[in-house]
Coordinates of C-alpha atoms in Angstrom, one line a residue:
M1 CA -80.9 71.6 97.8
T2 CA -77.4 71.4 99.2
I3 CA -76.7 71.4 102.8
T4 CA -73.1 71.2 104.0
Q5 CA -72.5 70.2 107.7
A6 CA -69.7 68.3 109.3
P7 CA -69.3 66.7 112.6
P8 CA -67.2 68.7 115.2
K9 CA -63.8 67.8 115.1
A10 CA -62.8 69.3 118.5
P11 CA -64.5 70.6 121.5
L12 CA -65.6 74.4 121.7
Q13 CA -62.8 76.4 123.2
F14 CA -63.4 78.9 126.1
P15 CA -63.8 82.7 124.9
R16 CA -60.7 84.8 125.7
L17 CA -62.5 86.8 128.4
A18 CA -63.8 83.7 130.1
Q19 CA -60.0 82.2 130.5
P20 CA -59.4 84.4 133.5
F21 CA -62.2 82.9 135.5
V22 CA -61.5 79.5 134.2
A23 CA -57.9 79.9 135.5
L24 CA -59.0 81.1 138.9
F25 CA -61.5 78.0 139.1
L26 CA -58.4 75.6 138.1
A27 CA -56.4 77.3 140.8
V28 CA -59.1 76.5 143.5
L29 CA -59.5 73.0 142.0
A30 CA -55.6 72.2 142.0
E31 CA -55.7 72.8 145.9
I32 CA -58.7 70.6 146.2
G33 CA -57.0 67.9 144.3
I34 CA -54.5 67.7 147.2
A35 CA -57.3 66.0 149.1
F36 CA -57.9 63.3 146.4
F37 CA -54.2 62.8 146.3
V38 CA -53.9 62.2 150.2
L39 CA -56.9 60.0 150.2
N40 CA -55.7 57.7 147.6
V41 CA -52.3 57.4 148.8
V42 CA -53.4 56.6 152.3
A43 CA -56.0 54.0 151.1
V44 CA -53.7 51.9 149.1
P45 CA -51.3 50.4 152.1
L46 CA -54.7 49.8 154.3
I47 CA -55.6 47.3 151.7
A48 CA -53.6 44.9 153.9
V49 CA -55.9 45.2 156.6
W50 CA -59.0 45.2 154.3
V51 CA -60.0 48.8 155.3
G52 CA -58.5 50.0 152.2
I53 CA -60.8 48.2 149.9
P54 CA -63.9 50.2 150.7
L55 CA -61.8 53.4 150.7
L56 CA -60.5 52.8 147.2
L57 CA -63.9 51.7 146.0
A58 CA -64.8 55.4 146.9
F59 CA -61.8 57.4 146.3
V60 CA -60.5 55.9 142.9
P61 CA -63.8 56.7 141.1
A62 CA -63.7 60.1 142.8
A63 CA -60.2 60.9 141.6
R64 CA -61.1 59.8 138.1
W65 CA -64.2 61.9 138.0
F66 CA -62.0 64.6 139.1
A67 CA -59.4 64.1 136.5
N68 CA -62.4 63.7 133.8
C69 CA -63.7 67.1 134.8
H70 CA -60.0 68.5 134.0
R71 CA -60.0 66.7 130.7
V72 CA -62.9 68.4 129.6
M73 CA -61.6 71.8 130.8
F74 CA -58.1 71.3 129.1
A75 CA -59.9 70.4 126.0
G76 CA -61.7 73.5 126.2
I77 CA -58.4 75.3 126.5
T78 CA -56.4 73.6 123.9
G79 CA -59.2 72.3 121.6
E80 CA -58.1 68.7 121.6
V81 CA -59.9 66.1 123.2
I82 CA -58.1 63.9 125.9
P83 CA -59.2 60.3 125.5
R84 CA -59.9 58.4 128.9
P85 CA -57.4 55.6 129.0
Y86 CA -58.7 53.6 131.6
K87 CA -58.8 49.8 131.4
K88 CA -62.1 47.8 131.5
P89 CA -62.1 44.7 134.0
P90 CA -62.2 41.6 132.0
L91 CA -64.8 40.1 134.3
P92 CA -67.4 41.5 136.5
G93 CA -66.9 41.7 140.2
I94 CA -65.5 44.1 142.9
L95 CA -62.3 42.4 143.5
M96 CA -61.6 42.3 139.6
W97 CA -62.5 45.8 139.2
L98 CA -59.8 46.6 142.0
R99 CA -57.2 44.5 140.7
T100 CA -57.7 46.2 137.1
T101 CA -57.8 49.5 138.7
L102 CA -54.5 49.0 140.8
T103 CA -52.7 47.4 137.8
D104 CA -53.8 50.2 135.5
P105 CA -51.0 52.6 134.7
A106 CA -53.6 55.4 134.1
T107 CA -54.6 55.2 137.9
W108 CA -51.1 56.0 139.1
R109 CA -50.7 58.6 136.5
D110 CA -54.0 60.4 137.4
I111 CA -52.6 60.3 141.2
A112 CA -49.1 61.8 140.0
W113 CA -50.9 64.4 138.2
L114 CA -52.9 65.3 141.4
L115 CA -49.7 66.3 143.0
V116 CA -48.1 67.9 139.9
N117 CA -51.3 70.0 139.6
A118 CA -51.5 71.0 143.1
V119 CA -48.1 72.7 142.6
I120 CA -47.3 73.7 139.0
G121 CA -51.1 73.7 137.8
F122 CA -51.7 76.0 140.8
T123 CA -48.9 78.3 140.0
L124 CA -49.6 78.6 136.3
S125 CA -53.4 79.0 136.7
L126 CA -53.2 81.5 139.5
L127 CA -50.7 83.6 137.7
S128 CA -52.9 83.9 134.8
A129 CA -55.9 85.0 136.8
V130 CA -53.9 87.2 139.0
L131 CA -52.6 89.2 135.9
F132 CA -56.3 89.7 134.8
L133 CA -57.5 90.5 138.2
A134 CA -54.5 93.0 138.7
T135 CA -55.7 94.6 135.3
A136 CA -59.1 95.4 136.9
F137 CA -58.0 96.3 140.3
Y138 CA -55.7 98.9 139.0
L139 CA -57.9 100.3 136.4
V140 CA -60.7 101.0 139.1
Y141 CA -58.2 102.1 141.7
P142 CA -59.1 105.8 141.7
L143 CA -62.7 104.7 142.4
L144 CA -61.7 102.3 145.3
V145 CA -59.6 105.2 146.7
G146 CA -62.8 107.5 146.6
V147 CA -65.3 105.0 148.1
T148 CA -63.2 103.7 150.8
P149 CA -62.0 105.1 154.2
H150 CA -58.6 106.6 154.6
G151 CA -55.9 104.1 155.0
V152 CA -57.6 101.3 153.0
F153 CA -56.4 101.9 149.4
D154 CA -54.7 105.3 149.6
Q155 CA -51.7 104.0 151.0
P156 CA -50.3 101.3 148.6
F157 CA -47.0 99.6 148.7
G158 CA -47.2 98.9 152.4
G159 CA -48.0 102.5 153.3
L160 CA -44.7 103.7 151.8
V161 CA -46.8 106.5 150.2
T162 CA -50.2 108.2 150.6
L163 CA -52.2 109.2 147.6
S164 CA -54.9 111.6 147.1
F165 CA -57.8 110.8 145.0
W166 CA -56.1 112.7 142.0
E167 CA -52.9 111.2 142.6
S168 CA -54.5 107.6 142.5
F169 CA -55.0 108.1 139.0
G170 CA -51.2 107.4 138.6
M171 CA -51.9 103.8 139.5
V172 CA -54.0 103.4 136.2
P173 CA -51.0 102.6 134.0
L174 CA -50.2 99.6 135.9
G175 CA -53.6 98.0 135.0
L176 CA -52.7 98.8 131.3
V177 CA -49.2 97.0 132.0
A178 CA -50.9 94.1 133.5
F179 CA -53.5 93.8 130.9
L180 CA -50.6 93.7 128.3
L181 CA -48.7 91.1 130.2
W182 CA -52.1 89.0 130.6
Y183 CA -52.9 89.5 126.8
A184 CA -49.5 88.3 126.1
V185 CA -48.9 85.2 128.5
G186 CA -52.2 84.6 130.2
E187 CA -53.5 82.2 127.5
R188 CA -50.3 80.6 127.1
L189 CA -50.0 79.9 131.0
L190 CA -53.1 78.2 130.8
K191 CA -52.2 76.1 127.8
A192 CA -49.0 75.1 129.6
D193 CA -51.2 73.8 132.4
A194 CA -53.2 72.1 129.9
I195 CA -50.3 70.6 128.0
I196 CA -48.9 69.2 131.4
G197 CA -52.2 67.9 132.3
R198 CA -52.8 66.2 128.9
S199 CA -49.1 64.5 129.1
L200 CA -50.2 62.8 132.4
L201 CA -54.0 62.3 131.8
G202 CA -53.9 61.3 128.2
P203 CA -53.0 57.9 127.1
T204 CA -49.6 56.8 126.4
E205 CA -48.6 55.2 123.2
S206 CA -49.1 51.8 124.7
A207 CA -52.4 52.9 126.0
K208 CA -53.6 54.3 122.6
L209 CA -52.7 50.9 121.1
A210 CA -54.6 49.1 123.7
I211 CA -57.5 51.3 123.3
R212 CA -57.3 51.0 119.5
V213 CA -57.2 47.1 119.7
R214 CA -60.1 47.1 122.2
E215 CA -62.2 49.1 119.8
L216 CA -61.3 47.0 116.9
S217 CA -62.3 43.8 119.1
E218 CA -65.6 45.4 120.0
S219 CA -66.1 46.4 116.4
R220 CA -65.3 42.7 115.2
A221 CA -67.5 41.1 117.7
E222 CA -70.4 43.6 116.8
T223 CA -69.7 42.7 113.1
V224 CA -69.7 39.0 113.6
D225 CA -73.0 39.3 115.6
T226 CA -74.5 41.4 112.7
Q227 CA -73.5 39.1 110.1
A228 CA -74.8 36.1 112.3
A229 CA -78.2 37.9 112.7
E230 CA -78.1 38.4 108.9
L231 CA -77.7 34.8 108.2
R232 CA -80.5 33.9 110.5
R233 CA -82.6 36.4 108.7
I234 CA -81.7 35.0 105.2
E235 CA -82.5 31.4 106.4
R236 CA -85.7 32.6 108.1
D237 CA -86.8 34.4 105.0
L238 CA -86.0 31.2 102.9
H239 CA -87.6 28.8 105.0
D240 CA -90.8 30.7 105.6
G241 CA -91.1 32.2 102.1
A242 CA -89.4 30.9 99.1
Q243 CA -88.8 27.3 100.4
A244 CA -92.7 27.0 101.6
R245 CA -93.6 28.3 98.1
L246 CA -91.4 25.8 96.2
A247 CA -92.7 22.9 98.5
A248 CA -96.3 23.9 97.7
L249 CA -95.3 24.2 94.1
S250 CA -93.9 20.7 94.2
M251 CA -96.9 19.1 95.7
N252 CA -99.4 21.1 93.2
L253 CA -97.4 19.7 90.2
G254 CA -97.4 16.2 91.7
M255 CA -101.1 16.4 92.4
A256 CA -101.5 17.8 88.6
E257 CA -99.4 15.0 87.2
E258 CA -102.0 12.5 88.9
M259 CA -105.1 14.2 87.7
V260 CA -104.2 15.1 84.2
S261 CA -105.8 12.2 82.7
R262 CA -108.9 11.5 84.9
D263 CA -109.7 15.3 85.7
P264 CA -108.1 17.6 83.2
A265 CA -110.1 20.7 84.6
Q266 CA -108.7 20.2 88.3
A267 CA -105.3 19.6 86.8
A268 CA -105.3 22.8 85.0
A269 CA -106.5 24.6 88.3
L270 CA -103.5 23.0 90.2
L271 CA -101.1 24.3 87.4
T272 CA -102.5 27.7 87.6
E273 CA -101.9 27.7 91.3
A274 CA -98.4 26.4 90.9
R275 CA -97.7 29.1 88.2
E276 CA -98.7 31.6 90.7
S277 CA -96.6 30.0 93.6
A278 CA -93.7 30.0 91.3
S279 CA -94.1 33.8 90.5
T280 CA -94.6 34.6 94.2
A281 CA -91.5 32.5 95.2
L282 CA -89.5 34.1 92.3
S283 CA -90.5 37.6 93.8
E284 CA -89.6 36.7 97.3
L285 CA -86.2 35.5 96.0
R286 CA -85.7 38.9 94.2
D287 CA -86.6 40.8 97.3
L288 CA -84.1 38.7 99.5
V289 CA -81.2 39.0 96.9
R290 CA -82.0 42.8 96.8
G291 CA -81.5 43.0 100.7
I292 CA -78.2 41.0 100.4
H293 CA -76.9 43.2 97.6
P294 CA -79.2 45.1 95.5
P295 CA -78.8 44.7 91.7
V296 CA -79.2 48.5 91.3
L297 CA -76.1 49.0 93.4
A298 CA -74.0 46.8 91.2
D299 CA -75.4 48.1 88.0
R300 CA -75.7 51.9 88.4
G301 CA -73.4 52.5 91.5
L302 CA -74.0 54.4 94.7
E303 CA -75.4 57.4 93.0
G304 CA -78.1 55.5 91.1
A305 CA -79.0 53.1 94.0
V306 CA -79.4 56.3 96.4
K307 CA -81.5 58.0 93.9
A308 CA -83.6 54.9 93.7
L309 CA -84.1 55.0 97.3
A310 CA -84.9 58.6 97.2
M311 CA -87.6 58.2 94.6
S312 CA -89.4 55.3 96.6
C313 CA -89.8 57.7 99.6
P314 CA -93.5 59.3 100.3
F315 CA -92.1 62.7 100.2
K316 CA -89.4 64.8 98.4
V317 CA -85.8 63.9 98.8
D318 CA -83.2 66.1 97.5
V319 CA -80.0 64.3 96.5
T320 CA -76.5 65.8 96.2
I321 CA -73.9 63.4 95.3
E322 CA -70.2 64.5 94.4
L323 CA -68.0 61.6 94.0
P324 CA -64.5 61.3 91.8
G325 CA -65.4 57.7 91.2
R326 CA -67.1 54.5 92.5
P327 CA -66.0 53.5 96.2
P328 CA -64.8 49.9 96.6
A329 CA -67.7 47.4 96.8
P330 CA -67.7 46.9 100.6
V331 CA -67.7 50.6 101.3
E332 CA -70.3 51.1 98.7
S333 CA -72.7 48.5 100.1
A334 CA -72.2 49.9 103.6
A335 CA -72.9 53.3 102.5
Y336 CA -76.1 52.2 100.5
F337 CA -77.7 50.3 103.5
A338 CA -76.6 53.1 106.0
V339 CA -78.5 55.6 103.7
A340 CA -81.4 53.2 103.3
E341 CA -81.8 52.5 107.2
A342 CA -81.7 56.4 107.7
L343 CA -84.3 56.9 105.1
A344 CA -86.4 54.1 106.8
N345 CA -86.1 55.9 110.2
I346 CA -87.1 59.2 108.8
V347 CA -90.4 57.5 107.2
K348 CA -91.1 55.6 110.3
H349 CA -90.6 58.1 113.1
S350 CA -90.0 61.8 111.8
A351 CA -93.4 62.8 110.3
A352 CA -91.2 64.8 107.8
T353 CA -92.2 66.5 104.7
T354 CA -88.7 66.7 102.9
A355 CA -85.4 65.1 103.4
W356 CA -82.1 65.5 101.8
I357 CA -79.0 63.5 101.2
Q358 CA -75.7 64.6 100.6
I359 CA -72.5 62.3 99.7
T360 CA -69.1 63.7 99.0
H361 CA -65.4 62.6 99.2
E362 CA -62.8 64.7 101.2
S363 CA -59.8 64.0 103.1
E364 CA -59.6 60.2 102.3
R365 CA -63.1 59.8 103.7
L366 CA -66.6 59.4 102.3
H367 CA -69.1 61.8 104.0
I368 CA -72.7 61.0 104.2
L369 CA -75.4 63.6 105.3
V370 CA -78.9 62.5 105.6
G371 CA -81.3 64.9 107.1
D372 CA -85.1 65.7 107.4
D373 CA -87.3 68.7 108.6
G374 CA -89.3 66.4 111.0
V375 CA -90.1 66.4 114.5
G376 CA -86.5 65.6 115.7
G377 CA -85.6 63.8 119.0
A378 CA -83.6 61.1 117.3
T379 CA -81.0 59.2 119.4
V380 CA -78.8 56.2 119.2
R381 CA -80.2 53.5 121.4
P382 CA -79.4 49.8 121.5
G383 CA -81.7 47.8 119.2
G384 CA -82.7 51.0 117.3
G385 CA -82.2 51.8 113.6
L386 CA -79.5 54.3 114.1
H387 CA -77.6 51.7 116.5
G388 CA -77.7 49.3 113.6
I389 CA -76.1 51.9 111.1
E390 CA -73.4 52.7 113.9
R391 CA -72.7 49.0 114.1
R392 CA -72.5 48.7 110.4
L393 CA -70.1 51.7 110.0
N394 CA -68.0 50.4 113.2
A395 CA -67.0 47.4 110.9
F396 CA -65.4 49.7 108.5
D397 CA -63.8 52.1 111.2
G398 CA -66.6 54.8 110.3
T399 CA -68.4 57.1 112.6
L400 CA -71.9 58.3 113.1
T401 CA -73.0 61.8 114.4
V402 CA -76.7 62.5 115.1
A403 CA -77.9 66.1 115.6
S404 CA -81.6 66.0 116.6
P405 CA -83.1 68.6 118.8
T406 CA -86.6 68.5 119.8
G407 CA -88.8 70.1 117.2
G408 CA -86.2 69.2 114.4
P409 CA -84.5 69.2 112.1
T410 CA -82.7 65.8 112.2
T411 CA -79.1 65.5 110.6
V412 CA -77.2 62.1 110.5
I413 CA -73.7 62.5 109.6
M414 CA -71.8 59.4 108.6
E415 CA -68.3 59.0 107.6
L416 CA -66.4 56.1 106.1
P417 CA -62.5 55.8 105.4
C418 CA -62.0 55.7 101.5
E419 CA -59.0 56.4 100.2
S420 CA -58.9 58.4 96.7
S421 CA -56.6 55.7 95.2
S422 CA -59.3 53.1 95.6
L423 CA -62.0 54.9 93.8
K424 CA -62.7 53.6 90.3
I425 CA -62.7 56.9 87.9
T426 CA -66.1 56.6 86.6
P427 CA -68.7 59.3 86.3
S428 CA -70.7 59.4 89.6
S429 CA -71.9 62.9 90.4
G430 CA -75.1 64.9 90.2
T431 CA -78.1 66.2 91.9
A432 CA -81.7 64.9 92.0

């Protein structure tokens, strides 16, 4: 079973016939934006008398919400997501938030965009909408003349001419001309408005760098926390498991050494118990090592390790792996544990009867898809298994996308950067 699915790369674009209504809506919003512009500009100087603080606490979030709505709509026009470039306050508190907001260039770019949008954006959007409305108006012009009283529509161009019902059909070609103009330039006018908005609402190069630094800092912090938690788990497992077993083994051997001369039977029993403790400790150590870096992963690579995981599941798991070679060890390990955690979630929560795994390498990225036919409803929430996968992938600048409608199926899509030059050219493809 081979299933190919990729996470969305860009937002869905508005259909062509929906664009005139979007343009008209944007034209109305552009004039509403004047109110946001005036309120924010007036509130800033009032900070000196403290009145401006509560005003800004209300108006700035409102303006940002207004700008975010336009970011979504502009993305639907151009097909390109516009990131939100706002700075996060370094410390909690209203005054710190206000200081960060007022010193954030994105705040003032939003305010500048409100004014630009009220003039240029309004003109471009309205012109795109008017061309389509003119098309509809002139195409039904004879109907309007026929159903309205004399003097309403039968005297166009300011009453310069008077048209009968049959003469009004001469206006229909104007509708065709308007349609051709709208078809030729209507979408371009909307995209021009979106491009202008993106230039002001999108992050600058310095803002992109700051966002990237922030993402890497958060990823590094999460990675450090994950590593610390993993070390604590290993220490706990060693202390509660193998260490306790070895301590008991040492005590049993000491007692057997004392009893070997006076009570050989009891000494033999203690040696038997010591042997069992040694076997248990060895098994626990193997499990612990397998949790750090499974031997099957080192010996057989990602394909063999993933197939071993699939075979251990209580239901059928179809595996499709097409790789030009073995990824670097850190990427391979991250991919293995991500798949393992995804399968563990399926076993625990999905009530699935079948699952599938697909691993491919395209465009310098390792694509991993894990799906099941279970009940669905899976979400990424703090402390959950999917959140743990997301944190693991973040350390490698990877991504996690979950599609899990209620009733299923669930599809978990993971991507990891993996340059083709870093792959070791060894056989690593097949289906199980």
